[in-house]
Amino acid sequence: MSDTTKFVLSEKQIPDAWTNVVPYLPTPPPPPLHPGTHQPLGPQDLAPIFPMALIEQEVSTQPEIDIPGEVLDIYRLWRPTPLFRARRLEQALGTPAHIYYKYEGVSPAGSRKPNTAVPQAYYNKKAGMRRISTETGAGQWGSALALACRLFGLDCTVYMVKVSYQQKPYRRSLMRAWGAEVYASPSEHTQAGHKMLAADPDSAGSLGMAISEAVEDAATHADTNYSLGSVLNHVLLHQSVIGIEAQKQMALTGERPEVVIGCFGGGSNFGGIALPYAIETLKGGPKTRLLAVEPLACPSLTKGVYAYDFGDTAQMTPLLRMYTLGHDFMPPGIHAGGLRYHGAAPLLSHMLAEGLIEARAVPQVPVFEAAVLFARCEGILPAPEAAHAIRAAIDEALAAREEGRARTILFCLSGHGHFDLGSYDTFFDGKLLDYEHPAEAIARAMQTLPRV
Amino acid sequence: MSDTTKFVLSEKQIPDAWTNVVPYLPTPPPPPLHPGTHQPLGPQDLAPIFPMALIEQEVSTQPEIDIPGEVLDIYRLWRPTPLFRARRLEQALGTPAHIYYKYEGVSPAGSRKPNTAVPQAYYNKKAGMRRISTETGAGQWGSALALACRLFGLDCTVYMVKVSYQQKPYRRSLMRAWGAEVYASPSEHTQAGHKMLAADPDSAGSLGMAISEAVEDAATHADTNYSLGSVLNHVLLHQSVIGIEAQKQMALTGERPEVVIGCFGGGSNFGGIALPYAIETLKGGPKTRLLAVEPLACPSLTKGVYAYDFGDTAQMTPLLRMYTLGHDFMPPGIHAGGLRYHGAAPLLSHMLAEGLIEARAVPQVPVFEAAVLFARCEGILPAPEAAHAIRAAIDEALAAREEGRARTILFCLSGHGHFDLGSYDTFFDGKLLDYEHPAEAIARAMQTLPRV
């Protein structure tokens, strides 16, 4: 028996279509609302900032959407990604469970974000755009979009949350290497940023603020569109390549997962690995537990309310019905920057409300403990975001040991941790804090929910 | 025609044996000499710091050496690595040349170093060792060995050149994540370090000094061996997996390379991609140009002398006949830390002296220009070391354009640059210096060559 077991697909097995869970849902997800009229949003409302091809995908009820050849050409740089069985981790845990993971850190950006950055850049290029604006927190999304824009000859402007801009200069350098223009947000480049700076010149910024700036930039320049790295339906759609490939690879193992696990920030990583399994179940196939794992410090799914809220701080976005902590909620500075979002993908929020998926919140010290155990067993150093999924996978495997019953676990290892070594140092130095979900801050932010 | 072209092998096509150029050479390479007696070294001279299996490989004249199953099990974590055709780069250069690259940055350490770290850890474990000591400059080798030791349950002690320890804390964190003990060298943990600190308490350290410390640590502890990441024959042997795979992948392209290019520090990267091609030629096959690319700031192959010299500063190692700048040579602080070594692999030095390989030195600003062009065309951000090979590949492609003649170029992209973003910033800020080879420093250091 081989110790390391890797399940690889041939290049021809890269999916040629994305799969869409929407047509299989028992009830349709509530529509986004216009922030002014509170009426369901029409395609024309989104046209100032998105190309029509992506708007069509956003509202599509087609079960499959073909992946353009130009996108596949770039996917081939790192896809198909490998699926591994974590045998050494299983041994270390003494569990009868079988643990599999799909590894998305092999892309040039080190994470699964290019899966959607590439088609978004492609459709914008095709629509005649010259430039894309976006926001980024820790920098994973900004760097993925910078890469994708460069490959299609588009300019890219990234509003990077100021505290990350200052504390994580290396992600900024990566965007720079791929030719993007990066501003610390709030900035003087937008009206929204100007206002925020006027109110608080020392503002450290937030993802909600940076979204406001990027949306304004796109809305006020005809040759520029906006791009979002998570939350929206078309982003979840693009990430379905992860789960489709994983299903083919799990077939090679001769097992099927009892539980599929993904970390959860905006939701596109979890959606990517989980939704193809949800479709399988909804089509009458076997039931698979689908487990979203979020940080206890920013517990939208487990402590938020399911309500209409804004996607950004400046209240410029459409209203989305989602699990939210309130658009004013400011999560503590946890080390999984990609999971610090007050809301959650509307599609996945709907599925959670319908009982089609599960959610769990975990504190960050046990997350880093899981990350280090994983790195020492399996070799790959995970991004702190991805380590949330590892924590839950380990807990599932330990439960299997308690029960004395085998089970098959699959999780998405969404990115490597080579950009996150400062956070590992904080952990090794014993300085990592375990934030409880900040109940009072949530209660305060909840009062800002719009009345719909 | 697909824009991105990736040539992948199945897991079964990972080589099951390393190939050894030594039996095919017209004349044998000069032996290493005992530093005291100046007599050829016997296996027993190396036994205090290396396991017998590696000593046998060091002096082997077998054409092939089987790769143990336990090593293959770990190779499978990232091998076979992909080979790409750089079509976008070709288009950007307007060249009729076809440029292929073998990408070794997909390993958990982000470079090709684990190809030898894993078998070295394996043979030491099998020989009953509890611990391995080593040195590291920028940290690539130290992190690869930390990973390999962890996977075989060995302790690992790394002496890291002090200036890197202070300036590149993230590589240190990576070693820490994999459980290694890391000391800034010179340290008080060894006699050699103590002496150096006594002479200069503010010493920034050097690779030569760190080697002295690591060798002493191993020589003075019965349960500890020493491990070197380049230069020696057994290291070059292990890296042959790169070239063997590349040959299989080039066969899939239907082309054969006219020139094979690798960056050159100690020589194991260049040897890895080039020596399987040298064997092909020496066995009577077609001739392939084999081009080693070194930094102009540390030009052992192009400006050094071919002479017996020490591998380290403290003159503890055997004498190796090699192209050397003198063991006292202190290269300027260039950003390709992995290429700052005063010497060169004896085996490759011999082949250069015999006219079997070529060498070229390049300045670092054009190297970073090549790196950024490559990143913007091909997506992958290269390590500065690997960018030396890119520079030469681009220059070969531009020469092809001048001549109006197609040619096929293959180079090894030995690692990603996710740990090197500070260096990219220095480049973007216009602060990168182009060191000439420092002729006077070389002349001074040359005077320290031992008389043999």
mmCIF file of C-alpha atoms in Angstrom, chain B residues 87-396:
data_model
loop_
_atom_site.group_PDB
_atom_site.id
_atom_site.type_symbol
_atom_site.label_atom_id
_atom_site.label_comp_id
_atom_site.label_asym_id
_atom_site.label_seq_id
_atom_site.Cartn_x
_atom_site.Cartn_y
_atom_site.Cartn_z
ATOM 1 C CA ARG B 87 3.363 30.250 -25.790
ATOM 2 C CA ARG B 88 2.439 33.670 -24.416
ATOM 3 C CA LEU B 89 6.081 34.445 -23.722
ATOM 4 C CA GLU B 90 7.019 33.356 -27.255
ATOM 5 C CA GLN B 91 4.356 35.712 -28.638
ATOM 6 C CA ALA B 92 5.531 38.592 -26.456
ATOM 7 C CA LEU B 93 9.080 38.076 -27.724
ATOM 8 C CA GLY B 94 8.004 37.670 -31.337
ATOM 9 C CA THR B 95 10.353 34.737 -31.623
ATOM 10 C CA PRO B 96 10.147 31.677 -33.857
ATOM 11 C CA ALA B 97 11.705 29.712 -30.974
ATOM 12 C CA HIS B 98 9.640 27.263 -28.952
ATOM 13 C CA ILE B 99 10.206 27.701 -25.220
ATOM 14 C CA TYR B 100 9.425 24.875 -22.797
ATOM 15 C CA TYR B 101 9.826 24.879 -19.039
ATOM 16 C CA LYS B 102 9.748 22.208 -16.380
ATOM 17 C CA TYR B 103 8.022 23.612 -13.287
ATOM 18 C CA GLU B 104 9.366 22.421 -9.929
ATOM 19 C CA GLY B 105 7.594 25.003 -7.750
ATOM 20 C CA VAL B 106 4.630 22.710 -7.046
ATOM 21 C CA SER B 107 6.329 20.931 -4.133
ATOM 22 C CA PRO B 108 5.183 21.786 -0.583
ATOM 23 C CA ALA B 109 8.402 23.798 -0.111
ATOM 24 C CA GLY B 110 7.844 25.693 -3.376
ATOM 25 C CA SER B 111 11.075 24.518 -4.983
ATOM 26 C CA ARG B 112 12.856 21.430 -6.312
ATOM 27 C CA LYS B 113 14.916 21.043 -3.116
ATOM 28 C CA PRO B 114 12.722 18.266 -1.637
ATOM 29 C CA ASN B 115 13.800 15.984 -4.522
ATOM 30 C CA THR B 116 17.015 15.365 -2.590
ATOM 31 C CA ALA B 117 15.907 16.291 0.943
ATOM 32 C CA VAL B 118 13.474 13.373 0.970
ATOM 33 C CA PRO B 119 15.942 10.600 0.013
ATOM 34 C CA GLN B 120 18.592 12.102 2.310
ATOM 35 C CA ALA B 121 16.182 12.020 5.241
ATOM 36 C CA TYR B 122 15.107 8.501 4.289
ATOM 37 C CA TYR B 123 18.631 7.038 4.198
ATOM 38 C CA ASN B 124 19.525 8.757 7.471
ATOM 39 C CA LYS B 125 16.424 7.400 9.147
ATOM 40 C CA LYS B 126 17.253 3.936 7.859
ATOM 41 C CA ALA B 127 20.776 4.288 9.253
ATOM 42 C CA GLY B 128 19.305 4.897 12.702
ATOM 43 C CA MET B 129 19.933 8.610 12.941
ATOM 44 C CA ARG B 130 17.777 10.725 15.272
ATOM 45 C CA ARG B 131 18.643 14.121 13.864
ATOM 46 C CA ILE B 132 20.085 15.904 10.796
ATOM 47 C CA SER B 133 21.955 19.196 10.838
ATOM 48 C CA THR B 134 22.333 21.485 7.869
ATOM 49 C CA GLU B 135 22.936 25.064 6.826
ATOM 50 C CA THR B 136 20.720 27.327 4.785
ATOM 51 C CA GLY B 137 21.162 30.683 3.117
ATOM 52 C CA ALA B 138 17.893 32.212 2.002
ATOM 53 C CA GLY B 139 16.065 29.223 3.483
ATOM 54 C CA GLN B 140 14.964 27.106 0.525
ATOM 55 C CA TRP B 141 17.178 24.170 1.428
ATOM 56 C CA GLY B 142 16.524 24.427 5.160
ATOM 57 C CA SER B 143 12.783 24.363 4.662
ATOM 58 C CA ALA B 144 12.969 21.422 2.257
ATOM 59 C CA LEU B 145 15.040 19.418 4.740
ATOM 60 C CA ALA B 146 12.750 20.416 7.630
ATOM 61 C CA LEU B 147 9.814 19.033 5.631
ATOM 62 C CA ALA B 148 11.616 15.801 4.722
ATOM 63 C CA CYS B 149 12.813 15.192 8.294
ATOM 64 C CA ARG B 150 9.304 15.714 9.626
ATOM 65 C CA LEU B 151 7.862 13.167 7.199
ATOM 66 C CA PHE B 152 10.384 10.550 8.414
ATOM 67 C CA GLY B 153 10.153 11.501 12.099
ATOM 68 C CA LEU B 154 13.673 12.951 12.331
ATOM 69 C CA ASP B 155 14.698 16.067 14.217
ATOM 70 C CA CYS B 156 16.243 18.799 12.119
ATOM 71 C CA THR B 157 18.657 21.574 13.117
ATOM 72 C CA VAL B 158 19.232 24.379 10.644
ATOM 73 C CA TYR B 159 22.024 26.953 10.822
ATOM 74 C CA MET B 160 20.636 29.888 8.881
ATOM 75 C CA VAL B 161 22.936 32.670 7.668
ATOM 76 C CA LYS B 162 22.280 35.464 10.163
ATOM 77 C CA VAL B 163 21.494 38.182 7.657
ATOM 78 C CA SER B 164 18.793 35.984 6.099
ATOM 79 C CA TYR B 165 17.551 34.931 9.531
ATOM 80 C CA GLN B 166 16.947 38.573 10.289
ATOM 81 C CA GLN B 167 15.773 39.752 6.866
ATOM 82 C CA LYS B 168 13.741 36.732 5.771
ATOM 83 C CA PRO B 169 11.779 35.695 8.860
ATOM 84 C CA TYR B 170 9.145 33.921 6.778
ATOM 85 C CA ARG B 171 11.419 31.145 5.573
ATOM 86 C CA ARG B 172 12.380 30.603 9.191
ATOM 87 C CA SER B 173 8.703 30.385 10.116
ATOM 88 C CA LEU B 174 8.194 27.732 7.456
ATOM 89 C CA MET B 175 10.975 25.601 8.954
ATOM 90 C CA ARG B 176 9.415 26.158 12.358
ATOM 91 C CA ALA B 177 6.025 25.041 11.064
ATOM 92 C CA TRP B 178 7.650 21.793 9.965
ATOM 93 C CA GLY B 179 9.217 21.392 13.391
ATOM 94 C CA ALA B 180 12.861 22.288 12.733
ATOM 95 C CA GLU B 181 15.141 24.066 15.203
ATOM 96 C CA VAL B 182 16.656 27.134 13.504
ATOM 97 C CA TYR B 183 19.713 29.066 14.719
ATOM 98 C CA ALA B 184 21.117 32.300 13.322
ATOM 99 C CA SER B 185 24.665 31.543 12.160
ATOM 100 C CA PRO B 186 27.264 32.239 13.436
ATOM 101 C CA SER B 187 25.815 30.920 16.702
ATOM 102 C CA GLU B 188 27.105 29.964 20.124
ATOM 103 C CA HIS B 189 25.932 26.372 19.556
ATOM 104 C CA THR B 190 29.214 25.293 17.955
ATOM 105 C CA GLN B 191 32.903 25.903 18.498
ATOM 106 C CA ALA B 192 33.195 27.201 14.956
ATOM 107 C CA GLY B 193 30.378 29.692 15.539
ATOM 108 C CA HIS B 194 31.841 30.727 18.880
ATOM 109 C CA LYS B 195 35.196 31.496 17.234
ATOM 110 C CA MET B 196 33.573 33.510 14.466
ATOM 111 C CA LEU B 197 31.552 35.519 16.975
ATOM 112 C CA ALA B 198 34.643 36.115 19.089
ATOM 113 C CA ALA B 199 36.419 37.475 16.018
ATOM 114 C CA ASP B 200 33.403 39.542 14.903
ATOM 115 C CA PRO B 201 30.403 39.746 17.221
ATOM 116 C CA ASP B 202 28.411 41.541 14.512
ATOM 117 C CA SER B 203 29.118 39.003 11.769
ATOM 118 C CA ALA B 204 26.243 38.774 9.304
ATOM 119 C CA GLY B 205 27.231 35.191 8.574
ATOM 120 C CA SER B 206 27.801 33.400 5.280
ATOM 121 C CA LEU B 207 26.929 30.067 3.734
ATOM 122 C CA GLY B 208 30.530 28.931 4.233
ATOM 123 C CA MET B 209 30.301 29.738 7.951
ATOM 124 C CA ALA B 210 26.957 28.026 8.371
ATOM 125 C CA ILE B 211 28.319 24.886 6.687
ATOM 126 C CA SER B 212 31.160 24.855 9.221
ATOM 127 C CA GLU B 213 28.646 24.968 12.080
ATOM 128 C CA ALA B 214 26.365 22.278 10.687
ATOM 129 C CA VAL B 215 29.261 19.933 9.916
ATOM 130 C CA GLU B 216 30.668 20.376 13.419
ATOM 131 C CA ASP B 217 27.260 19.711 14.962
ATOM 132 C CA ALA B 218 26.998 16.412 13.066
ATOM 133 C CA ALA B 219 30.602 15.379 13.619
ATOM 134 C CA THR B 220 30.312 15.878 17.384
ATOM 135 C CA HIS B 221 26.984 14.063 17.922
ATOM 136 C CA ALA B 222 26.771 10.337 17.292
ATOM 137 C CA ASP B 223 23.014 10.410 16.641
ATOM 138 C CA THR B 224 23.281 13.273 14.155
ATOM 139 C CA ASN B 225 24.324 13.384 10.532
ATOM 140 C CA TYR B 226 24.920 16.268 8.182
ATOM 141 C CA SER B 227 23.063 16.985 4.988
ATOM 142 C CA LEU B 228 24.009 19.203 2.054
ATOM 143 C CA GLY B 229 21.511 20.583 -0.451
ATOM 144 C CA SER B 230 23.744 20.867 -3.505
ATOM 145 C CA VAL B 231 27.315 20.438 -4.813
ATOM 146 C CA LEU B 232 27.806 16.722 -4.042
ATOM 147 C CA ASN B 233 27.325 13.859 -6.485
ATOM 148 C CA HIS B 234 24.495 12.202 -4.582
ATOM 149 C CA VAL B 235 22.541 15.451 -4.592
ATOM 150 C CA LEU B 236 22.912 15.801 -8.356
ATOM 151 C CA LEU B 237 21.874 12.171 -8.654
ATOM 152 C CA HIS B 238 18.617 12.720 -6.764
ATOM 153 C CA GLN B 239 17.777 15.779 -8.826
ATOM 154 C CA SER B 240 18.007 13.709 -12.029
ATOM 155 C CA VAL B 241 14.284 13.008 -11.619
ATOM 156 C CA ILE B 242 13.735 16.474 -13.107
ATOM 157 C CA GLY B 243 15.537 15.758 -16.347
ATOM 158 C CA ILE B 244 14.245 12.201 -16.709
ATOM 159 C CA GLU B 245 10.664 13.420 -16.451
ATOM 160 C CA ALA B 246 11.420 16.335 -18.784
ATOM 161 C CA GLN B 247 12.735 13.922 -21.420
ATOM 162 C CA LYS B 248 9.493 11.916 -21.284
ATOM 163 C CA GLN B 249 7.456 15.110 -21.518
ATOM 164 C CA MET B 250 9.499 16.544 -24.377
ATOM 165 C CA ALA B 251 8.825 13.288 -26.226
ATOM 166 C CA LEU B 252 5.104 14.141 -25.901
ATOM 167 C CA THR B 253 5.698 17.516 -27.551
ATOM 168 C CA GLY B 254 7.204 15.887 -30.608
ATOM 169 C CA GLU B 255 10.223 18.192 -30.350
ATOM 170 C CA ARG B 256 13.657 17.873 -28.852
ATOM 171 C CA PRO B 257 15.519 20.704 -27.146
ATOM 172 C CA GLU B 258 18.482 22.244 -28.891
ATOM 173 C CA VAL B 259 19.511 23.859 -25.606
ATOM 174 C CA VAL B 260 18.725 22.941 -21.977
ATOM 175 C CA ILE B 261 19.109 25.712 -19.399
ATOM 176 C CA GLY B 262 19.317 25.764 -15.602
ATOM 177 C CA CYS B 263 20.328 28.357 -13.042
ATOM 178 C CA PHE B 264 23.532 27.525 -11.215
ATOM 179 C CA GLY B 265 24.423 28.016 -7.544
ATOM 180 C CA GLY B 266 25.994 24.823 -6.225
ATOM 181 C CA GLY B 267 24.891 23.030 -9.379
ATOM 182 C CA SER B 268 22.197 20.546 -8.394
ATOM 183 C CA ASN B 269 19.380 22.364 -10.164
ATOM 184 C CA PHE B 270 21.305 22.620 -13.404
ATOM 185 C CA GLY B 271 22.518 19.045 -13.000
ATOM 186 C CA GLY B 272 18.972 17.876 -12.397
ATOM 187 C CA ILE B 273 17.616 19.127 -15.699
ATOM 188 C CA ALA B 274 20.822 18.784 -17.769
ATOM 189 C CA LEU B 275 22.591 15.564 -16.813
ATOM 190 C CA PRO B 276 19.976 13.162 -18.226
ATOM 191 C CA TYR B 277 20.500 14.993 -21.541
ATOM 192 C CA ALA B 278 24.286 14.722 -21.138
ATOM 193 C CA ILE B 279 23.890 10.967 -20.676
ATOM 194 C CA GLU B 280 21.825 10.764 -23.854
ATOM 195 C CA THR B 281 24.604 12.500 -25.788
ATOM 196 C CA LEU B 282 27.418 10.519 -24.178
ATOM 197 C CA LYS B 283 25.599 7.304 -25.073
ATOM 198 C CA GLY B 284 25.852 8.361 -28.709
ATOM 199 C CA GLY B 285 22.580 10.225 -28.994
ATOM 200 C CA PRO B 286 22.113 13.687 -30.446
ATOM 201 C CA LYS B 287 24.110 16.579 -29.009
ATOM 202 C CA THR B 288 22.248 19.036 -26.788
ATOM 203 C CA ARG B 289 23.707 22.349 -25.611
ATOM 204 C CA LEU B 290 23.656 22.407 -21.800
ATOM 205 C CA LEU B 291 23.790 25.958 -20.435
ATOM 206 C CA ALA B 292 24.436 26.806 -16.775
ATOM 207 C CA VAL B 293 23.453 30.363 -15.793
ATOM 208 C CA GLU B 294 25.047 32.021 -12.782
ATOM 209 C CA PRO B 295 24.838 35.549 -11.321
ATOM 210 C CA LEU B 296 27.471 38.004 -12.500
ATOM 211 C CA ALA B 297 27.925 38.916 -8.831
ATOM 212 C CA CYS B 298 29.091 35.387 -7.938
ATOM 213 C CA PRO B 299 30.583 34.004 -11.156
ATOM 214 C CA SER B 300 32.316 30.783 -10.059
ATOM 215 C CA LEU B 301 32.031 29.055 -13.439
ATOM 216 C CA THR B 302 32.893 32.001 -15.672
ATOM 217 C CA LYS B 303 35.444 33.894 -13.537
ATOM 218 C CA GLY B 304 36.658 31.314 -11.011
ATOM 219 C CA VAL B 305 39.624 28.967 -11.331
ATOM 220 C CA TYR B 306 39.422 25.177 -11.577
ATOM 221 C CA ALA B 307 41.325 24.148 -8.463
ATOM 222 C CA TYR B 308 41.106 22.240 -5.184
ATOM 223 C CA ASP B 309 39.395 24.343 -2.505
ATOM 224 C CA PHE B 310 37.408 23.993 0.684
ATOM 225 C CA GLY B 311 33.632 23.891 0.571
ATOM 226 C CA ASP B 312 33.345 26.064 3.691
ATOM 227 C CA THR B 313 34.923 29.089 5.334
ATOM 228 C CA ALA B 314 36.345 27.315 8.371
ATOM 229 C CA GLN B 315 38.212 24.828 6.144
ATOM 230 C CA MET B 316 36.591 21.776 7.722
ATOM 231 C CA THR B 317 35.292 20.078 4.570
ATOM 232 C CA PRO B 318 37.239 17.840 2.218
ATOM 233 C CA LEU B 319 39.057 19.549 -0.628
ATOM 234 C CA LEU B 320 36.994 19.546 -3.787
ATOM 235 C CA ARG B 321 38.364 20.186 -7.241
ATOM 236 C CA MET B 322 35.951 22.738 -8.582
ATOM 237 C CA TYR B 323 35.505 26.115 -10.191
ATOM 238 C CA THR B 324 35.912 28.413 -7.213
ATOM 239 C CA LEU B 325 36.187 32.061 -6.322
ATOM 240 C CA GLY B 326 38.071 31.092 -3.157
ATOM 241 C CA HIS B 327 36.460 29.901 0.069
ATOM 242 C CA ASP B 328 36.904 33.393 1.566
ATOM 243 C CA PHE B 329 34.966 35.052 -1.230
ATOM 244 C CA MET B 330 31.975 36.956 0.123
ATOM 245 C CA PRO B 331 29.487 37.622 -2.667
ATOM 246 C CA PRO B 332 27.419 40.824 -2.562
ATOM 247 C CA GLY B 333 23.902 40.526 -1.174
ATOM 248 C CA ILE B 334 22.140 39.680 -4.414
ATOM 249 C CA HIS B 335 18.505 38.679 -4.328
ATOM 250 C CA ALA B 336 19.032 35.165 -5.619
ATOM 251 C CA GLY B 337 20.378 33.960 -2.267
ATOM 252 C CA GLY B 338 20.470 30.369 -3.471
ATOM 253 C CA LEU B 339 23.141 31.248 -6.046
ATOM 254 C CA ARG B 340 25.626 32.867 -3.644
ATOM 255 C CA TYR B 341 28.196 30.070 -3.319
ATOM 256 C CA HIS B 342 31.903 30.466 -3.916
ATOM 257 C CA GLY B 343 32.313 27.039 -5.485
ATOM 258 C CA ALA B 344 30.533 24.671 -7.846
ATOM 259 C CA ALA B 345 29.689 20.978 -7.977
ATOM 260 C CA PRO B 346 32.951 19.070 -8.679
ATOM 261 C CA LEU B 347 31.194 16.803 -11.173
ATOM 262 C CA LEU B 348 29.864 19.739 -13.190
ATOM 263 C CA SER B 349 33.160 21.608 -12.849
ATOM 264 C CA HIS B 350 34.874 18.624 -14.429
ATOM 265 C CA MET B 351 32.317 18.565 -17.245
ATOM 266 C CA LEU B 352 32.787 22.288 -17.855
ATOM 267 C CA ALA B 353 36.558 21.835 -18.008
ATOM 268 C CA GLU B 354 35.997 18.994 -20.502
ATOM 269 C CA GLY B 355 33.763 21.150 -22.683
ATOM 270 C CA LEU B 356 30.644 19.061 -22.071
ATOM 271 C CA ILE B 357 28.597 21.970 -20.697
ATOM 272 C CA GLU B 358 28.509 25.764 -21.176
ATOM 273 C CA ALA B 359 28.307 28.563 -18.611
ATOM 274 C CA ARG B 360 27.101 32.157 -18.732
ATOM 275 C CA ALA B 361 26.905 34.899 -16.080
ATOM 276 C CA VAL B 362 24.026 37.420 -16.045
ATOM 277 C CA PRO B 363 23.466 40.625 -14.035
ATOM 278 C CA GLN B 364 20.492 40.738 -11.697
ATOM 279 C CA VAL B 365 18.465 43.677 -13.092
ATOM 280 C CA PRO B 366 17.953 41.969 -16.473
ATOM 281 C CA VAL B 367 17.159 38.810 -14.509
ATOM 282 C CA PHE B 368 14.288 40.550 -12.695
ATOM 283 C CA GLU B 369 13.111 42.126 -15.965
ATOM 284 C CA ALA B 370 12.903 38.613 -17.384
ATOM 285 C CA ALA B 371 11.107 37.398 -14.253
ATOM 286 C CA VAL B 372 8.393 40.053 -14.494
ATOM 287 C CA LEU B 373 7.899 39.514 -18.220
ATOM 288 C CA PHE B 374 7.554 35.794 -17.560
ATOM 289 C CA ALA B 375 5.082 36.313 -14.688
ATOM 290 C CA ARG B 376 2.924 38.588 -16.830
ATOM 291 C CA CYS B 377 2.917 36.177 -19.768
ATOM 292 C CA GLU B 378 2.828 32.789 -18.088
ATOM 293 C CA GLY B 379 1.215 33.597 -14.750
ATOM 294 C CA ILE B 380 3.795 31.961 -12.508
ATOM 295 C CA LEU B 381 5.952 34.335 -10.455
ATOM 296 C CA PRO B 382 9.443 32.795 -10.470
ATOM 297 C CA ALA B 383 11.984 32.689 -7.651
ATOM 298 C CA PRO B 384 14.907 35.028 -8.435
ATOM 299 C CA GLU B 385 17.188 31.994 -8.737
ATOM 300 C CA ALA B 386 14.935 30.428 -11.378
ATOM 301 C CA ALA B 387 14.740 33.764 -13.167
ATOM 302 C CA HIS B 388 18.386 33.402 -14.142
ATOM 303 C CA ALA B 389 17.361 30.493 -16.350
ATOM 304 C CA ILE B 390 14.455 32.534 -17.725
ATOM 305 C CA ARG B 391 16.841 35.371 -18.633
ATOM 306 C CA ALA B 392 19.029 33.005 -20.615
ATOM 307 C CA ALA B 393 16.030 31.298 -22.248
ATOM 308 C CA ILE B 394 14.723 34.690 -23.363
ATOM 309 C CA ASP B 395 18.142 35.652 -24.711
ATOM 310 C CA GLU B 396 18.287 32.392 -26.673
#
